[in-house]
């Protein structure tokens, strides 16, 4: 089929498309697949009970259910939710925001498509701008959202060796330049795929640099504070008028609700809503219908702090222990798990590429994500790109144990 440039750019198989195909197939598979690949959140019983209670209240409370499913929300998203969230964030962090600073999207993935293409790409004066990713590796879902070519620019990180087997990536500020060709700077914090939480100082320096150049710092807070709060360090959340904070209901446990949240200065939020109107009329309202009361009462904060965070922190501890046990005797490193729910494994001098390792594992019905997908915008060659794997530890521990065992066997055999 002959299609337009748009079709050739977007309607093709991408890294994120492959990942979501694998995820869907694994979750509906009749044969057993060890799913350590996708970014699906865990099913945490206490959290699920809470959503079930909200849903029951919605069904039993007058015509709330009929209104939730029977009406379009405005392009900015459900007004009651937006008001409740603005109040929550003002109260929790003292941020000077109101409902005018918030726009919802059908999943935060769509928010990145909108925001990146708002700030990067071709400008009317003939200039062309890019999104700068100052800390690689970075989220696979960004890679294909740009509507123009050469959409990203990025640089190698610094690697802090914490002990014989543990490391942490840092922004290499000595090499970081925000030139006239940069339209926005973006980091995910906690970072998918590494579980890194860039430090408060790193965020402050990025904010200052971006602000000095008059470009927004986009912080992808899909795993961050105040919900779902899958953060194990003393990181402080940050927002100001020059920052765009993107959040999501997905990692809280509601990925099917497809609810993304953009917190930005008013004119940015407004533009996101305008794109919503063109692309999808309005964000879906089921996610907000389920959580609005939890936001209003602050219960979402308690749930995140007392249930979700400790749940993943314990899983991280177990997974890390298992990594050291399964990979003993192999030349491996693991990124210090500071948040989100991924182990980022690095096999220095791996004789095969991580893509080949992924394929060998897939033949054994073990799904992981090969590392090369997480380096968008890196122009310089770097063997490291082909030496890493992302492993999710959100699933049952037995799956993680069996998966790591299989990884160890394949690396030994390589
Ligand atoms: C870092 C990061 N950002 C954004 C997203 C998009 O999530 P959603 O579209 O479900 O909000 C994900 C999903 O895995 C993610 O890991």
Short mmCIF file of C-alpha atoms and ligand atoms in Angstrom, two decimals:
data_model
loop_
_atom_site.label_atom_id
_atom_site.label_comp_id
_atom_site.label_asym_id
_atom_site.label_seq_id
_atom_site.Cartn_x
_atom_site.Cartn_y
_atom_site.Cartn_z
CA UNK A 1 0.00 0.00 0.00
CA UNK A 2 1.33 3.41 -0.89
CA UNK A 3 1.03 5.78 2.05
CA UNK A 4 2.06 9.34 2.87
CA UNK A 5 5.21 10.36 4.74
CA UNK A 6 3.06 10.46 7.87
CA UNK A 7 2.10 6.83 7.22
CA UNK A 8 5.72 5.85 6.58
CA UNK A 9 6.72 7.53 9.82
CA UNK A 10 3.97 6.40 12.18
CA UNK A 11 2.10 3.47 10.64
CA UNK A 12 5.07 1.13 10.76
CA UNK A 13 6.34 -1.31 13.34
CA UNK A 14 8.26 0.56 16.05
CA UNK A 15 10.10 -0.48 19.18
CA UNK A 16 7.18 0.55 21.37
CA UNK A 17 4.74 -1.19 18.96
CA UNK A 18 6.70 -4.45 19.24
CA UNK A 19 6.75 -4.08 23.01
CA UNK A 20 2.99 -3.58 23.21
CA UNK A 21 2.38 -6.49 20.80
CA UNK A 22 4.52 -8.75 22.99
CA UNK A 23 2.73 -7.48 26.09
CA UNK A 24 -0.75 -8.07 24.67
CA UNK A 25 0.17 -11.52 23.36
CA UNK A 26 1.76 -12.53 26.66
CA UNK A 27 -1.15 -11.37 28.79
CA UNK A 28 -3.67 -13.26 26.66
CA UNK A 29 -1.44 -16.28 25.90
CA UNK A 30 -2.59 -19.81 26.54
CA UNK A 31 0.96 -21.10 26.69
CA UNK A 32 3.13 -19.83 29.49
CA UNK A 33 5.18 -16.74 28.74
CA UNK A 34 7.53 -15.19 31.27
CA UNK A 35 6.64 -11.55 30.86
CA UNK A 36 9.53 -9.40 32.01
CA UNK A 37 9.15 -7.08 29.07
CA UNK A 38 6.30 -4.60 29.19
CA UNK A 39 5.55 -1.75 31.53
CA UNK A 40 2.34 -3.21 32.90
CA UNK A 41 1.88 -2.34 36.56
CA UNK A 42 1.33 -5.08 39.13
CA UNK A 43 -2.16 -6.00 40.28
CA UNK A 44 -1.92 -4.99 43.93
CA UNK A 45 -4.93 -6.41 45.82
CA UNK A 46 -5.41 -3.46 48.20
CA UNK A 47 -5.24 -0.98 45.33
CA UNK A 48 -7.64 -3.04 43.24
CA UNK A 49 -10.08 -3.25 46.15
CA UNK A 50 -9.97 0.51 46.40
CA UNK A 51 -10.79 0.95 42.68
CA UNK A 52 -13.59 -1.60 43.00
CA UNK A 53 -15.08 0.38 45.90
CA UNK A 54 -14.90 3.56 43.82
CA UNK A 55 -16.57 1.83 40.90
CA UNK A 56 -19.31 0.44 43.13
CA UNK A 57 -19.95 3.90 44.58
CA UNK A 58 -20.10 5.29 41.06
CA UNK A 59 -22.71 2.69 40.09
CA UNK A 60 -24.80 3.16 43.20
CA UNK A 61 -24.71 6.91 43.54
CA UNK A 62 -27.67 8.42 41.63
CA UNK A 63 -26.89 9.08 37.98
CA UNK A 64 -23.12 9.45 38.37
CA UNK A 65 -22.42 6.37 36.27
CA UNK A 66 -24.79 7.46 33.50
CA UNK A 67 -23.15 10.88 33.41
CA UNK A 68 -19.64 9.38 33.42
CA UNK A 69 -20.28 7.16 30.39
CA UNK A 70 -22.98 9.21 28.68
CA UNK A 71 -21.29 12.61 28.33
CA UNK A 72 -18.19 13.92 26.58
CA UNK A 73 -15.82 15.85 28.82
CA UNK A 74 -14.42 19.14 27.49
CA UNK A 75 -11.10 18.89 25.56
CA UNK A 76 -9.15 19.77 28.69
CA UNK A 77 -10.58 16.75 30.51
CA UNK A 78 -12.99 16.16 33.37
CA UNK A 79 -13.47 19.44 35.21
CA UNK A 80 -14.16 17.97 38.66
CA UNK A 81 -11.01 15.86 38.51
CA UNK A 82 -8.89 18.75 37.26
CA UNK A 83 -10.14 20.98 40.10
CA UNK A 84 -9.56 18.28 42.70
CA UNK A 85 -6.03 17.62 41.40
CA UNK A 86 -5.09 21.31 41.35
CA UNK A 87 -6.23 21.60 44.98
CA UNK A 88 -4.31 18.44 45.95
CA UNK A 89 -1.05 19.64 44.36
CA UNK A 90 -1.41 23.12 45.87
CA UNK A 91 -1.98 21.58 49.30
CA UNK A 92 0.77 18.94 49.06
CA UNK A 93 3.56 20.96 47.49
CA UNK A 94 2.50 24.62 47.67
CA UNK A 95 2.68 24.89 43.87
CA UNK A 96 0.82 27.90 42.54
CA UNK A 97 -1.45 26.08 40.18
CA UNK A 98 -5.13 26.11 39.39
CA UNK A 99 -7.34 24.11 37.04
CA UNK A 100 -6.10 26.32 34.17
CA UNK A 101 -2.67 24.70 34.54
CA UNK A 102 -3.91 21.16 33.90
CA UNK A 103 -4.92 19.31 30.73
CA UNK A 104 -5.67 15.61 30.49
CA UNK A 105 -4.83 13.32 27.56
CA UNK A 106 -5.76 9.79 26.55
CA UNK A 107 -2.71 8.33 28.30
CA UNK A 108 0.50 10.24 28.92
CA UNK A 109 2.02 8.62 25.82
CA UNK A 110 -0.24 10.93 23.82
CA UNK A 111 0.87 13.89 25.94
CA UNK A 112 4.44 13.30 24.77
CA UNK A 113 3.34 13.13 21.15
CA UNK A 114 1.57 16.47 21.57
CA UNK A 115 4.20 18.26 23.65
CA UNK A 116 7.24 17.10 21.68
CA UNK A 117 5.65 18.11 18.38
CA UNK A 118 4.53 21.45 19.87
CA UNK A 119 8.08 22.42 20.77
CA UNK A 120 10.25 20.52 18.27
CA UNK A 121 10.09 20.16 14.50
CA UNK A 122 9.77 22.81 11.79
CA UNK A 123 9.05 26.40 12.84
CA UNK A 124 7.45 29.03 10.62
CA UNK A 125 10.65 31.08 10.42
CA UNK A 126 12.36 28.15 8.70
CA UNK A 127 14.27 26.98 11.79
CA UNK A 128 14.12 23.43 13.04
CA UNK A 129 14.23 22.38 16.64
CA UNK A 130 14.84 19.13 18.50
CA UNK A 131 14.00 17.57 21.82
CA UNK A 132 17.10 17.21 23.98
CA UNK A 133 17.27 14.08 26.11
CA UNK A 134 20.04 14.95 28.57
CA UNK A 135 20.19 11.58 30.28
CA UNK A 136 20.31 8.40 28.25
CA UNK A 137 19.09 5.65 28.34
CA UNK A 138 15.59 7.08 28.04
CA UNK A 139 12.02 5.80 27.59
CA UNK A 140 11.42 3.71 24.46
CA UNK A 141 8.00 5.32 23.96
CA UNK A 142 9.57 8.66 22.96
CA UNK A 143 11.54 7.22 20.03
CA UNK A 144 8.89 7.36 17.32
CA UNK A 145 6.62 10.23 18.28
CA UNK A 146 8.39 12.94 16.27
CA UNK A 147 6.69 13.98 13.04
CA UNK A 148 9.96 15.21 11.50
CA UNK A 149 13.35 13.59 10.99
CA UNK A 150 16.28 14.00 13.41
CA UNK A 151 13.83 14.82 16.13
CA UNK A 152 15.99 14.03 19.18
CA UNK A 153 19.46 14.85 20.30
CA UNK A 154 21.15 13.22 23.25
CA UNK A 155 24.52 12.48 24.76
CA UNK A 156 26.20 9.72 26.67
CA UNK A 157 25.69 9.78 30.44
CA UNK A 158 28.39 9.60 33.09
CA UNK A 159 28.54 6.24 34.83
CA UNK A 160 29.09 6.20 38.58
CA UNK A 161 30.40 2.81 39.69
CA UNK A 162 28.83 2.29 43.11
CA UNK A 163 30.31 -1.11 43.86
CA UNK A 164 31.57 -4.11 41.86
CA UNK A 165 28.15 -4.83 40.40
CA UNK A 166 26.11 -1.64 40.88
CA UNK A 167 26.17 1.62 38.95
CA UNK A 168 24.17 4.80 38.38
CA UNK A 169 23.91 7.09 35.37
CA UNK A 170 24.31 10.86 35.77
CA UNK A 171 23.85 13.81 33.42
CA UNK A 172 27.19 14.85 31.94
CA UNK A 173 26.79 18.58 32.54
CA UNK A 174 30.30 19.34 31.25
CA UNK A 175 29.18 18.31 27.77
CA UNK A 176 25.58 19.47 27.95
CA UNK A 177 24.76 22.33 25.57
CA UNK A 178 21.30 23.74 25.00
CA UNK A 179 21.73 25.48 21.67
CA UNK A 180 19.29 27.43 19.48
CA UNK A 181 18.25 24.16 17.85
CA UNK A 182 16.65 22.85 21.06
CA UNK A 183 12.87 23.24 21.51
CA UNK A 184 12.45 21.32 24.78
CA UNK A 185 14.43 19.23 27.26
CA UNK A 186 12.92 16.03 28.64
CA UNK A 187 13.76 13.48 31.33
CA UNK A 188 11.74 10.67 32.81
CA UNK A 189 12.06 10.66 36.62
CA UNK A 190 12.01 7.88 37.82
CA UNK A 191 13.59 6.82 34.57
CA UNK A 192 12.22 4.08 32.40
CA UNK A 193 14.25 1.87 31.60
CA UNK A 194 16.88 2.16 34.35
CA UNK A 195 14.98 2.77 37.59
CA UNK A 196 17.24 5.81 38.03
CA UNK A 197 15.92 8.83 39.90
CA UNK A 198 17.93 11.83 38.72
CA UNK A 199 19.00 13.75 41.82
CA UNK A 200 17.40 16.99 43.07
CA UNK A 201 20.61 18.81 42.06
CA UNK A 202 20.46 17.38 38.53
CA UNK A 203 16.84 18.50 38.13
CA UNK A 204 17.66 21.96 39.49
CA UNK A 205 20.60 22.37 37.09
CA UNK A 206 18.52 21.19 34.12
CA UNK A 207 15.72 23.53 35.11
CA UNK A 208 18.09 26.49 35.36
CA UNK A 209 19.76 25.69 32.02
CA UNK A 210 16.43 25.21 30.20
CA UNK A 211 14.98 28.34 31.74
CA UNK A 212 18.00 30.40 30.75
CA UNK A 213 17.44 29.27 27.15
CA UNK A 214 13.69 29.88 27.32
CA UNK A 215 12.74 26.27 26.63
CA UNK A 216 10.57 24.05 28.82
CA UNK A 217 11.94 21.24 30.94
CA UNK A 218 9.50 18.36 30.52
CA UNK A 219 9.59 15.97 33.48
CA UNK A 220 7.95 12.62 32.82
CA UNK A 221 6.58 11.77 36.26
CA UNK A 222 4.69 8.60 35.23
CA UNK A 223 6.16 6.72 38.25
CA UNK A 224 6.76 9.72 40.47
CA UNK A 225 5.23 11.80 43.23
CA UNK A 226 2.68 12.29 44.62
CA UNK A 227 1.16 9.29 42.81
CA UNK A 228 1.98 6.48 42.17
CA UNK A 229 5.07 7.45 44.21
CA UNK A 230 7.29 4.55 43.12
CA UNK A 231 10.35 6.45 44.31
CA UNK A 232 12.86 4.99 46.80
CA UNK A 233 15.15 8.01 47.22
CA UNK A 234 14.71 11.40 48.88
CA UNK A 235 13.83 13.00 45.54
CA UNK A 236 11.68 16.11 45.71
CA UNK A 237 9.03 16.69 43.06
CA UNK A 238 9.43 19.87 41.10
CA UNK A 239 7.14 22.18 39.16
CA UNK A 240 7.29 25.80 38.16
CA UNK A 241 6.04 27.84 35.20
CA UNK A 242 8.99 26.82 33.04
CA UNK A 243 8.48 23.13 33.78
CA UNK A 244 5.95 20.78 32.26
CA UNK A 245 5.16 17.88 34.55
CA UNK A 246 3.50 14.85 32.95
CA UNK A 247 1.69 12.34 35.11
CA UNK A 248 -0.49 9.29 34.52
CA UNK A 249 -3.02 7.06 36.22
CA UNK A 250 -1.45 4.00 34.55
CA UNK A 251 1.22 2.97 37.04
CA UNK A 252 -1.21 3.52 39.89
CA UNK A 253 -2.94 0.45 38.48
CA UNK A 254 -5.26 1.89 35.82
CA UNK A 255 -3.42 1.54 32.48
CA UNK A 256 -6.64 0.60 30.67
CA UNK A 257 -8.23 3.90 31.70
CA UNK A 258 -5.73 5.73 29.43
CA UNK A 259 -5.47 8.89 31.50
CA UNK A 260 -2.49 11.20 31.17
CA UNK A 261 -2.08 14.51 33.01
CA UNK A 262 -0.13 17.56 31.83
CA UNK A 263 0.68 20.25 34.40
CA UNK A 264 2.04 23.36 32.76
CA UNK A 265 1.69 27.08 32.43
CA UNK A 266 -1.74 28.06 31.22
CA UNK A 267 -0.99 28.61 27.54
CA UNK A 268 0.68 25.18 27.26
CA UNK A 269 -2.23 23.42 28.97
CA UNK A 270 -4.60 25.25 26.65
CA UNK A 271 -2.71 24.13 23.55
CA UNK A 272 -2.68 20.53 24.69
CA UNK A 273 -6.47 20.76 25.05
CA UNK A 274 -6.76 22.22 21.54
CA UNK A 275 -4.82 19.30 20.07
CA UNK A 276 -7.06 16.94 22.08
CA UNK A 277 -10.12 18.47 20.42
CA UNK A 278 -8.71 17.83 16.95
CA UNK A 279 -7.30 14.38 17.58
CA UNK A 280 -9.83 12.82 19.93
CA UNK A 281 -12.48 15.44 20.83
CA UNK A 282 -11.94 14.85 24.53
CA UNK A 283 -10.01 12.64 26.95
CA UNK A 284 -11.90 9.56 28.13
CA UNK A 285 -13.63 9.95 31.48
CA UNK A 286 -13.63 6.51 33.11
CA UNK A 287 -10.24 6.89 34.81
CA UNK A 288 -11.15 10.23 36.30
CA UNK A 289 -14.58 8.94 37.35
CA UNK A 290 -12.86 6.19 39.35
CA UNK A 291 -10.24 8.37 41.05
CA UNK A 292 -11.77 11.82 41.54
CA UNK A 293 -13.04 11.04 45.05
CA UNK A 294 -9.66 9.54 45.96
CA UNK A 295 -7.97 12.75 44.82
CA UNK A 296 -10.48 14.93 46.66
CA UNK A 297 -10.04 13.06 49.94
CA UNK A 298 -6.26 12.70 49.57
CA UNK A 299 -6.66 8.89 49.77
CA UNK A 300 -4.64 8.60 46.54
CA UNK A 301 -1.62 9.97 48.42
CA UNK A 302 -2.01 7.54 51.30
CA UNK A 303 -2.50 4.62 48.92
CA UNK A 304 0.61 5.58 46.97
CA UNK A 305 2.76 6.16 50.04
CA UNK A 306 1.57 3.30 52.23
CA UNK A 307 0.71 0.60 49.71
CA UNK A 308 2.14 1.14 46.22
CA UNK A 309 5.58 2.41 47.13
CA UNK A 310 6.36 -0.26 49.78
CA UNK A 311 4.99 -2.94 47.45
CA UNK A 312 7.44 -2.07 44.66
CA UNK A 313 10.28 -1.32 47.05
CA UNK A 314 10.04 -4.84 48.43
CA UNK A 315 9.86 -6.26 44.90
CA UNK A 316 12.95 -4.25 43.97
CA UNK A 317 14.80 -5.66 46.97
CA UNK A 318 13.85 -9.24 46.09
CA UNK A 319 14.64 -8.77 42.41
CA UNK A 320 18.04 -7.27 43.16
CA UNK A 321 18.90 -10.14 45.48
CA UNK A 322 17.86 -12.54 42.73
CA UNK A 323 19.93 -10.70 40.12
CA UNK A 324 23.06 -11.14 42.25
CA UNK A 325 22.22 -14.78 42.90
CA UNK A 326 21.32 -15.77 39.32
CA UNK A 327 24.10 -13.85 37.60
CA UNK A 328 26.90 -14.85 39.99
CA UNK A 329 30.07 -15.64 38.02
CA UNK A 330 28.96 -13.56 35.02
CA UNK A 331 30.47 -10.15 34.15
CA UNK A 332 27.36 -8.08 34.88
CA UNK A 333 26.33 -4.75 36.34
CA UNK A 334 22.91 -3.59 37.49
CA UNK A 335 21.66 -0.02 37.75
CA UNK A 336 20.78 0.87 41.34
CA UNK A 337 16.99 0.53 41.55
CA UNK A 338 15.78 3.89 42.85
CA UNK A 339 12.24 3.91 41.49
CA UNK A 340 9.76 2.61 38.85
CA UNK A 341 9.82 -1.19 38.48
CA UNK A 342 12.67 -2.14 36.16
CA UNK A 343 16.08 -3.72 36.56
CA UNK A 344 18.54 -2.45 33.98
CA UNK A 345 21.20 -5.07 33.41
CA UNK A 346 24.52 -4.34 31.72
CA UNK A 347 26.75 -7.12 30.42
CA UNK A 348 30.09 -5.46 29.53
CA UNK A 349 31.76 -7.15 26.54
CA UNK A 350 28.75 -9.33 25.76
CA UNK A 351 29.82 -11.33 22.66
CA UNK A 352 26.35 -11.08 21.08
CA UNK A 353 24.14 -8.00 20.85
CA UNK A 354 21.34 -7.45 23.34
CA UNK A 355 18.97 -7.77 20.36
CA UNK A 356 20.26 -11.31 19.74
CA UNK A 357 20.00 -12.06 23.43
CA UNK A 358 16.38 -10.81 23.36
CA UNK A 359 15.62 -13.10 20.39
CA UNK A 360 17.16 -16.15 22.07
CA UNK A 361 15.17 -15.45 25.21
CA UNK A 362 11.97 -14.91 23.23
CA UNK A 363 12.41 -18.38 21.70
CA UNK A 364 12.31 -19.69 25.27
CA UNK A 365 9.14 -17.65 25.94
CA UNK A 366 11.02 -15.19 28.13
CA UNK A 367 10.23 -11.60 27.20
CA UNK A 368 12.59 -8.74 28.05
CA UNK A 369 13.41 -5.51 26.19
CA UNK A 370 16.80 -5.21 24.51
CA UNK A 371 18.66 -2.06 25.52
CA UNK A 372 19.31 -0.51 22.09
CA UNK A 373 15.72 0.81 21.97
CA UNK A 374 16.47 3.24 24.78
CA UNK A 375 19.03 5.52 23.15
CA UNK A 376 17.03 7.90 20.94
CA UNK A 377 19.06 10.78 19.55
CA UNK A 378 22.51 9.34 20.34
CA UNK A 379 24.68 10.15 17.32
CA UNK A 380 28.01 8.75 18.50
CA UNK A 381 28.71 5.01 18.44
CA UNK A 382 28.75 3.36 21.86
CA UNK A 383 29.05 -0.43 22.43
CA UNK A 384 27.16 -0.01 25.73
CA UNK A 385 23.95 0.45 23.69
CA UNK A 386 24.07 -3.24 22.70
CA UNK A 387 25.09 -4.61 26.10
CA UNK A 388 21.98 -3.91 28.20
CA UNK A 389 18.56 -5.40 28.92
CA UNK A 390 15.50 -4.03 30.68
CA UNK A 391 13.72 -6.47 32.96
CA UNK A 392 10.42 -5.64 34.66
CA UNK A 393 9.98 -6.95 38.19
CA UNK A 394 6.32 -5.93 38.48
CA UNK A 395 5.09 -9.50 37.95
CA UNK A 396 5.14 -12.44 40.37
CA UNK A 397 8.47 -13.18 41.95
CA UNK A 398 8.51 -16.73 40.49
CA UNK A 399 8.36 -15.20 37.00
CA UNK A 400 11.25 -12.87 37.84
CA UNK A 401 13.31 -15.75 39.25
CA UNK A 402 12.70 -18.01 36.24
CA UNK A 403 13.33 -15.12 33.84
CA UNK A 404 16.63 -14.15 35.45
CA UNK A 405 17.68 -17.79 35.47
CA UNK A 406 17.03 -17.98 31.72
CA UNK A 407 18.93 -14.72 31.12
CA UNK A 408 21.89 -16.08 33.08
CA UNK A 409 21.89 -19.31 31.04
CA UNK A 410 21.75 -17.47 27.71
CA UNK A 411 24.50 -15.02 28.69
CA UNK A 412 26.74 -17.89 29.81
CA UNK A 413 26.06 -19.69 26.51
CA UNK A 414 26.67 -16.57 24.34
C1 LIG B 1 8.33 6.75 31.52
C2 LIG B 1 6.99 6.55 30.90
N1 LIG B 1 6.35 7.61 30.42
C3 LIG B 1 5.13 7.50 29.87
C4 LIG B 1 4.51 6.28 29.73
C5 LIG B 1 3.17 6.22 29.08
O1 LIG B 1 2.20 5.73 29.94
P1 LIG B 1 0.63 5.98 29.73
O2 LIG B 1 0.40 6.39 28.29
O3 LIG B 1 0.01 4.68 30.06
O4 LIG B 1 0.26 7.09 30.66
C6 LIG B 1 5.15 5.13 30.22
C7 LIG B 1 4.52 3.80 30.08
O5 LIG B 1 5.12 2.78 30.26
C8 LIG B 1 6.42 5.27 30.82
O6 LIG B 1 7.09 4.22 31.30
#
